[in-house]
Amino acid sequence: MQVPEVCPRFEKAVDILSKRWTTLILHQLLPGPQRFAAIEGSLRNLSGKVLSDRLKELEEEGIVTRTVYPEKPVRIEYSLTDKGAELAPILDQIQHWATCWIQLSPEEDRIPS
């Protein structure tokens, strides 16, 4: 029996979404626009450099948009594009699956303050 080849579009999508921190960043942007510091503060152990790299990659892919507000000081917000917002049902399903099937230790289960 011949195994079908993986669709190149599916392979690219998985490549984009499987980079460390990417889906967590997207999940944080689901509720709406956020500033860099808010995203960084919401994800433990995420360095500013990695966050910056991931946001640039997602912006290049058309998944995230960066909006600069010419205020003093300058305000920059990141948000999902329509393309990025299309991932919401997928991320919701991952959340549902995780709630049903992923067991955490008491230390992992506590919400950071």
mmCIF file with all atom_site columns, C-alpha atoms in Angstrom:
data_model
loop_
_atom_site.group_PDB
_atom_site.id
_atom_site.type_symbol
_atom_site.label_atom_id
_atom_site.label_alt_id
_atom_site.label_comp_id
_atom_site.label_asym_id
_atom_site.label_entity_id
_atom_site.label_seq_id
_atom_site.pdbx_PDB_ins_code
_atom_site.Cartn_x
_atom_site.Cartn_y
_atom_site.Cartn_z
_atom_site.occupancy
_atom_site.B_iso_or_equiv
_atom_site.pdbx_formal_charge
_atom_site.auth_seq_id
_atom_site.auth_comp_id
_atom_site.auth_asym_id
_atom_site.auth_atom_id
_atom_site.pdbx_PDB_model_num
ATOM 1   C CA . MET A 1 1   ? 0.000   0.000  0.000  1.00 0.00 ? 1   MET A CA 1
ATOM 2   C CA . GLN A 1 2   ? 1.394   3.349  -1.038 1.00 0.00 ? 2   GLN A CA 1
ATOM 3   C CA . VAL A 1 3   ? 1.492   6.086  1.604  1.00 0.00 ? 3   VAL A CA 1
ATOM 4   C CA . PRO A 1 4   ? 0.259   9.411  0.221  1.00 0.00 ? 4   PRO A CA 1
ATOM 5   C CA . GLU A 1 5   ? 2.699   12.307 0.168  1.00 0.00 ? 5   GLU A CA 1
ATOM 6   C CA . VAL A 1 6   ? 2.212   15.169 2.602  1.00 0.00 ? 6   VAL A CA 1
ATOM 7   C CA . CYS A 1 7   ? 0.622   18.221 1.017  1.00 0.00 ? 7   CYS A CA 1
ATOM 8   C CA . PRO A 1 8   ? 3.282   20.965 0.717  1.00 0.00 ? 8   PRO A CA 1
ATOM 9   C CA . ARG A 1 9   ? 0.849   23.596 2.054  1.00 0.00 ? 9   ARG A CA 1
ATOM 10  C CA . PHE A 1 10  ? 0.080   21.467 5.112  1.00 0.00 ? 10  PHE A CA 1
ATOM 11  C CA . GLU A 1 11  ? 3.799   20.896 5.631  1.00 0.00 ? 11  GLU A CA 1
ATOM 12  C CA . LYS A 1 12  ? 4.512   24.642 5.488  1.00 0.00 ? 12  LYS A CA 1
ATOM 13  C CA . ALA A 1 13  ? 1.638   25.416 7.868  1.00 0.00 ? 13  ALA A CA 1
ATOM 14  C CA . VAL A 1 14  ? 2.950   22.882 10.380 1.00 0.00 ? 14  VAL A CA 1
ATOM 15  C CA . ASP A 1 15  ? 6.462   24.279 9.966  1.00 0.00 ? 15  ASP A CA 1
ATOM 16  C CA . ILE A 1 16  ? 5.226   27.808 10.768 1.00 0.00 ? 16  ILE A CA 1
ATOM 17  C CA . LEU A 1 17  ? 3.042   26.797 13.715 1.00 0.00 ? 17  LEU A CA 1
ATOM 18  C CA . SER A 1 18  ? 5.440   24.284 15.246 1.00 0.00 ? 18  SER A CA 1
ATOM 19  C CA . LYS A 1 19  ? 8.220   26.747 16.006 1.00 0.00 ? 19  LYS A CA 1
ATOM 20  C CA . ARG A 1 20  ? 8.718   27.090 19.738 1.00 0.00 ? 20  ARG A CA 1
ATOM 21  C CA . TRP A 1 21  ? 6.430   29.756 21.245 1.00 0.00 ? 21  TRP A CA 1
ATOM 22  C CA . THR A 1 22  ? 4.549   30.523 18.007 1.00 0.00 ? 22  THR A CA 1
ATOM 23  C CA . THR A 1 23  ? 1.194   28.976 18.915 1.00 0.00 ? 23  THR A CA 1
ATOM 24  C CA . LEU A 1 24  ? 1.396   30.400 22.430 1.00 0.00 ? 24  LEU A CA 1
ATOM 25  C CA . ILE A 1 25  ? 1.996   33.879 21.013 1.00 0.00 ? 25  ILE A CA 1
ATOM 26  C CA . LEU A 1 26  ? -0.957  33.459 18.656 1.00 0.00 ? 26  LEU A CA 1
ATOM 27  C CA . HIS A 1 27  ? -3.114  32.250 21.543 1.00 0.00 ? 27  HIS A CA 1
ATOM 28  C CA . GLN A 1 28  ? -2.219  35.386 23.514 1.00 0.00 ? 28  GLN A CA 1
ATOM 29  C CA . LEU A 1 29  ? -3.274  37.563 20.584 1.00 0.00 ? 29  LEU A CA 1
ATOM 30  C CA . LEU A 1 30  ? -6.709  35.937 20.179 1.00 0.00 ? 30  LEU A CA 1
ATOM 31  C CA . PRO A 1 31  ? -8.507  38.398 22.507 1.00 0.00 ? 31  PRO A CA 1
ATOM 32  C CA . GLY A 1 32  ? -7.160  41.407 20.607 1.00 0.00 ? 32  GLY A CA 1
ATOM 33  C CA . PRO A 1 33  ? -4.194  43.727 20.071 1.00 0.00 ? 33  PRO A CA 1
ATOM 34  C CA . GLN A 1 34  ? -1.402  43.579 22.613 1.00 0.00 ? 34  GLN A CA 1
ATOM 35  C CA . ARG A 1 35  ? 1.820   45.389 23.279 1.00 0.00 ? 35  ARG A CA 1
ATOM 36  C CA . PHE A 1 36  ? 5.155   43.588 23.226 1.00 0.00 ? 36  PHE A CA 1
ATOM 37  C CA . ALA A 1 37  ? 5.627   43.791 27.003 1.00 0.00 ? 37  ALA A CA 1
ATOM 38  C CA . ALA A 1 38  ? 2.166   42.325 27.639 1.00 0.00 ? 38  ALA A CA 1
ATOM 39  C CA . ILE A 1 39  ? 2.860   39.323 25.418 1.00 0.00 ? 39  ILE A CA 1
ATOM 40  C CA . GLU A 1 40  ? 6.312   38.838 26.927 1.00 0.00 ? 40  GLU A CA 1
ATOM 41  C CA . GLY A 1 41  ? 4.933   39.099 30.465 1.00 0.00 ? 41  GLY A CA 1
ATOM 42  C CA . SER A 1 42  ? 2.196   36.563 29.834 1.00 0.00 ? 42  SER A CA 1
ATOM 43  C CA . LEU A 1 43  ? 4.534   33.787 28.676 1.00 0.00 ? 43  LEU A CA 1
ATOM 44  C CA . ARG A 1 44  ? 6.965   32.510 31.261 1.00 0.00 ? 44  ARG A CA 1
ATOM 45  C CA . ASN A 1 45  ? 10.523  31.808 30.077 1.00 0.00 ? 45  ASN A CA 1
ATOM 46  C CA . LEU A 1 46  ? 10.055  33.571 26.744 1.00 0.00 ? 46  LEU A CA 1
ATOM 47  C CA . SER A 1 47  ? 12.976  35.882 25.986 1.00 0.00 ? 47  SER A CA 1
ATOM 48  C CA . GLY A 1 48  ? 12.444  39.234 24.330 1.00 0.00 ? 48  GLY A CA 1
ATOM 49  C CA . LYS A 1 49  ? 14.712  38.228 21.442 1.00 0.00 ? 49  LYS A CA 1
ATOM 50  C CA . VAL A 1 50  ? 12.737  35.081 20.663 1.00 0.00 ? 50  VAL A CA 1
ATOM 51  C CA . LEU A 1 51  ? 9.442   36.976 20.934 1.00 0.00 ? 51  LEU A CA 1
ATOM 52  C CA . SER A 1 52  ? 10.763  39.636 18.571 1.00 0.00 ? 52  SER A CA 1
ATOM 53  C CA . ASP A 1 53  ? 11.957  36.976 16.104 1.00 0.00 ? 53  ASP A CA 1
ATOM 54  C CA . ARG A 1 54  ? 8.631   35.109 16.184 1.00 0.00 ? 54  ARG A CA 1
ATOM 55  C CA . LEU A 1 55  ? 6.576   38.272 15.768 1.00 0.00 ? 55  LEU A CA 1
ATOM 56  C CA . LYS A 1 56  ? 8.689   39.263 12.742 1.00 0.00 ? 56  LYS A CA 1
ATOM 57  C CA . GLU A 1 57  ? 8.264   35.790 11.215 1.00 0.00 ? 57  GLU A CA 1
ATOM 58  C CA . LEU A 1 58  ? 4.502   35.869 11.801 1.00 0.00 ? 58  LEU A CA 1
ATOM 59  C CA . GLU A 1 59  ? 4.333   39.359 10.318 1.00 0.00 ? 59  GLU A CA 1
ATOM 60  C CA . GLU A 1 60  ? 6.241   38.171 7.217  1.00 0.00 ? 60  GLU A CA 1
ATOM 61  C CA . GLU A 1 61  ? 3.741   35.312 6.847  1.00 0.00 ? 61  GLU A CA 1
ATOM 62  C CA . GLY A 1 62  ? 0.824   37.760 7.060  1.00 0.00 ? 62  GLY A CA 1
ATOM 63  C CA . ILE A 1 63  ? -0.484  36.199 10.283 1.00 0.00 ? 63  ILE A CA 1
ATOM 64  C CA . VAL A 1 64  ? 0.278   39.102 12.629 1.00 0.00 ? 64  VAL A CA 1
ATOM 65  C CA . THR A 1 65  ? 0.263   42.820 11.981 1.00 0.00 ? 65  THR A CA 1
ATOM 66  C CA . ARG A 1 66  ? 2.358   45.422 13.767 1.00 0.00 ? 66  ARG A CA 1
ATOM 67  C CA . THR A 1 67  ? 0.734   48.814 14.240 1.00 0.00 ? 67  THR A CA 1
ATOM 68  C CA . VAL A 1 68  ? 2.797   51.833 15.257 1.00 0.00 ? 68  VAL A CA 1
ATOM 69  C CA . TYR A 1 69  ? 0.930   54.704 16.900 1.00 0.00 ? 69  TYR A CA 1
ATOM 70  C CA . PRO A 1 70  ? 2.870   57.977 16.549 1.00 0.00 ? 70  PRO A CA 1
ATOM 71  C CA . GLU A 1 71  ? 2.405   59.069 20.131 1.00 0.00 ? 71  GLU A CA 1
ATOM 72  C CA . LYS A 1 72  ? 4.980   60.162 22.655 1.00 0.00 ? 72  LYS A CA 1
ATOM 73  C CA . PRO A 1 73  ? 6.234   57.701 23.634 1.00 0.00 ? 73  PRO A CA 1
ATOM 74  C CA . VAL A 1 74  ? 5.567   55.628 20.523 1.00 0.00 ? 74  VAL A CA 1
ATOM 75  C CA . ARG A 1 75  ? 3.054   52.832 21.094 1.00 0.00 ? 75  ARG A CA 1
ATOM 76  C CA . ILE A 1 76  ? 3.336   49.583 19.132 1.00 0.00 ? 76  ILE A CA 1
ATOM 77  C CA . GLU A 1 77  ? 0.661   46.894 19.154 1.00 0.00 ? 77  GLU A CA 1
ATOM 78  C CA . TYR A 1 78  ? 0.518   43.453 17.608 1.00 0.00 ? 78  TYR A CA 1
ATOM 79  C CA . SER A 1 79  ? -2.684  41.838 16.441 1.00 0.00 ? 79  SER A CA 1
ATOM 80  C CA . LEU A 1 80  ? -3.875  38.962 14.317 1.00 0.00 ? 80  LEU A CA 1
ATOM 81  C CA . THR A 1 81  ? -4.666  39.598 10.679 1.00 0.00 ? 81  THR A CA 1
ATOM 82  C CA . ASP A 1 82  ? -7.708  37.942 9.120  1.00 0.00 ? 82  ASP A CA 1
ATOM 83  C CA . LYS A 1 83  ? -5.359  35.121 8.146  1.00 0.00 ? 83  LYS A CA 1
ATOM 84  C CA . GLY A 1 84  ? -4.215  34.793 11.765 1.00 0.00 ? 84  GLY A CA 1
ATOM 85  C CA . ALA A 1 85  ? -7.736  35.041 13.165 1.00 0.00 ? 85  ALA A CA 1
ATOM 86  C CA . GLU A 1 86  ? -8.688  32.013 11.030 1.00 0.00 ? 86  GLU A CA 1
ATOM 87  C CA . LEU A 1 87  ? -6.521  29.970 13.431 1.00 0.00 ? 87  LEU A CA 1
ATOM 88  C CA . ALA A 1 88  ? -8.865  30.711 16.362 1.00 0.00 ? 88  ALA A CA 1
ATOM 89  C CA . PRO A 1 89  ? -11.018 27.557 15.980 1.00 0.00 ? 89  PRO A CA 1
ATOM 90  C CA . ILE A 1 90  ? -7.885  25.402 15.735 1.00 0.00 ? 90  ILE A CA 1
ATOM 91  C CA . LEU A 1 91  ? -6.367  26.952 18.856 1.00 0.00 ? 91  LEU A CA 1
ATOM 92  C CA . ASP A 1 92  ? -9.715  26.624 20.656 1.00 0.00 ? 92  ASP A CA 1
ATOM 93  C CA . GLN A 1 93  ? -9.790  22.921 19.765 1.00 0.00 ? 93  GLN A CA 1
ATOM 94  C CA . ILE A 1 94  ? -6.250  22.470 21.094 1.00 0.00 ? 94  ILE A CA 1
ATOM 95  C CA . GLN A 1 95  ? -7.341  24.202 24.319 1.00 0.00 ? 95  GLN A CA 1
ATOM 96  C CA . HIS A 1 96  ? -10.372 21.913 24.576 1.00 0.00 ? 96  HIS A CA 1
ATOM 97  C CA . TRP A 1 97  ? -8.246  18.811 23.941 1.00 0.00 ? 97  TRP A CA 1
ATOM 98  C CA . ALA A 1 98  ? -5.665  19.951 26.504 1.00 0.00 ? 98  ALA A CA 1
ATOM 99  C CA . THR A 1 99  ? -8.350  20.571 29.117 1.00 0.00 ? 99  THR A CA 1
ATOM 100 C CA . CYS A 1 100 ? -9.735  17.068 28.591 1.00 0.00 ? 100 CYS A CA 1
ATOM 101 C CA . TRP A 1 101 ? -6.533  15.095 28.243 1.00 0.00 ? 101 TRP A CA 1
ATOM 102 C CA . ILE A 1 102 ? -3.471  16.854 29.674 1.00 0.00 ? 102 ILE A CA 1
ATOM 103 C CA . GLN A 1 103 ? -2.704  16.223 33.318 1.00 0.00 ? 103 GLN A CA 1
ATOM 104 C CA . LEU A 1 104 ? -0.527  18.710 35.181 1.00 0.00 ? 104 LEU A CA 1
ATOM 105 C CA . SER A 1 105 ? 1.405   18.422 38.391 1.00 0.00 ? 105 SER A CA 1
ATOM 106 C CA . PRO A 1 106 ? 0.201   20.720 41.205 1.00 0.00 ? 106 PRO A CA 1
ATOM 107 C CA . GLU A 1 107 ? 3.188   23.018 40.519 1.00 0.00 ? 107 GLU A CA 1
ATOM 108 C CA . GLU A 1 108 ? 2.383   23.259 36.801 1.00 0.00 ? 108 GLU A CA 1
ATOM 109 C CA . ASP A 1 109 ? -1.310  23.785 37.483 1.00 0.00 ? 109 ASP A CA 1
ATOM 110 C CA . ARG A 1 110 ? -0.940  26.954 39.512 1.00 0.00 ? 110 ARG A CA 1
ATOM 111 C CA . ILE A 1 111 ? -1.591  30.207 37.687 1.00 0.00 ? 111 ILE A CA 1
ATOM 112 C CA . PRO A 1 112 ? 1.375   32.612 37.837 1.00 0.00 ? 112 PRO A CA 1
ATOM 113 C CA . SER A 1 113 ? 0.812   35.851 39.686 1.00 0.00 ? 113 SER A CA 1
#
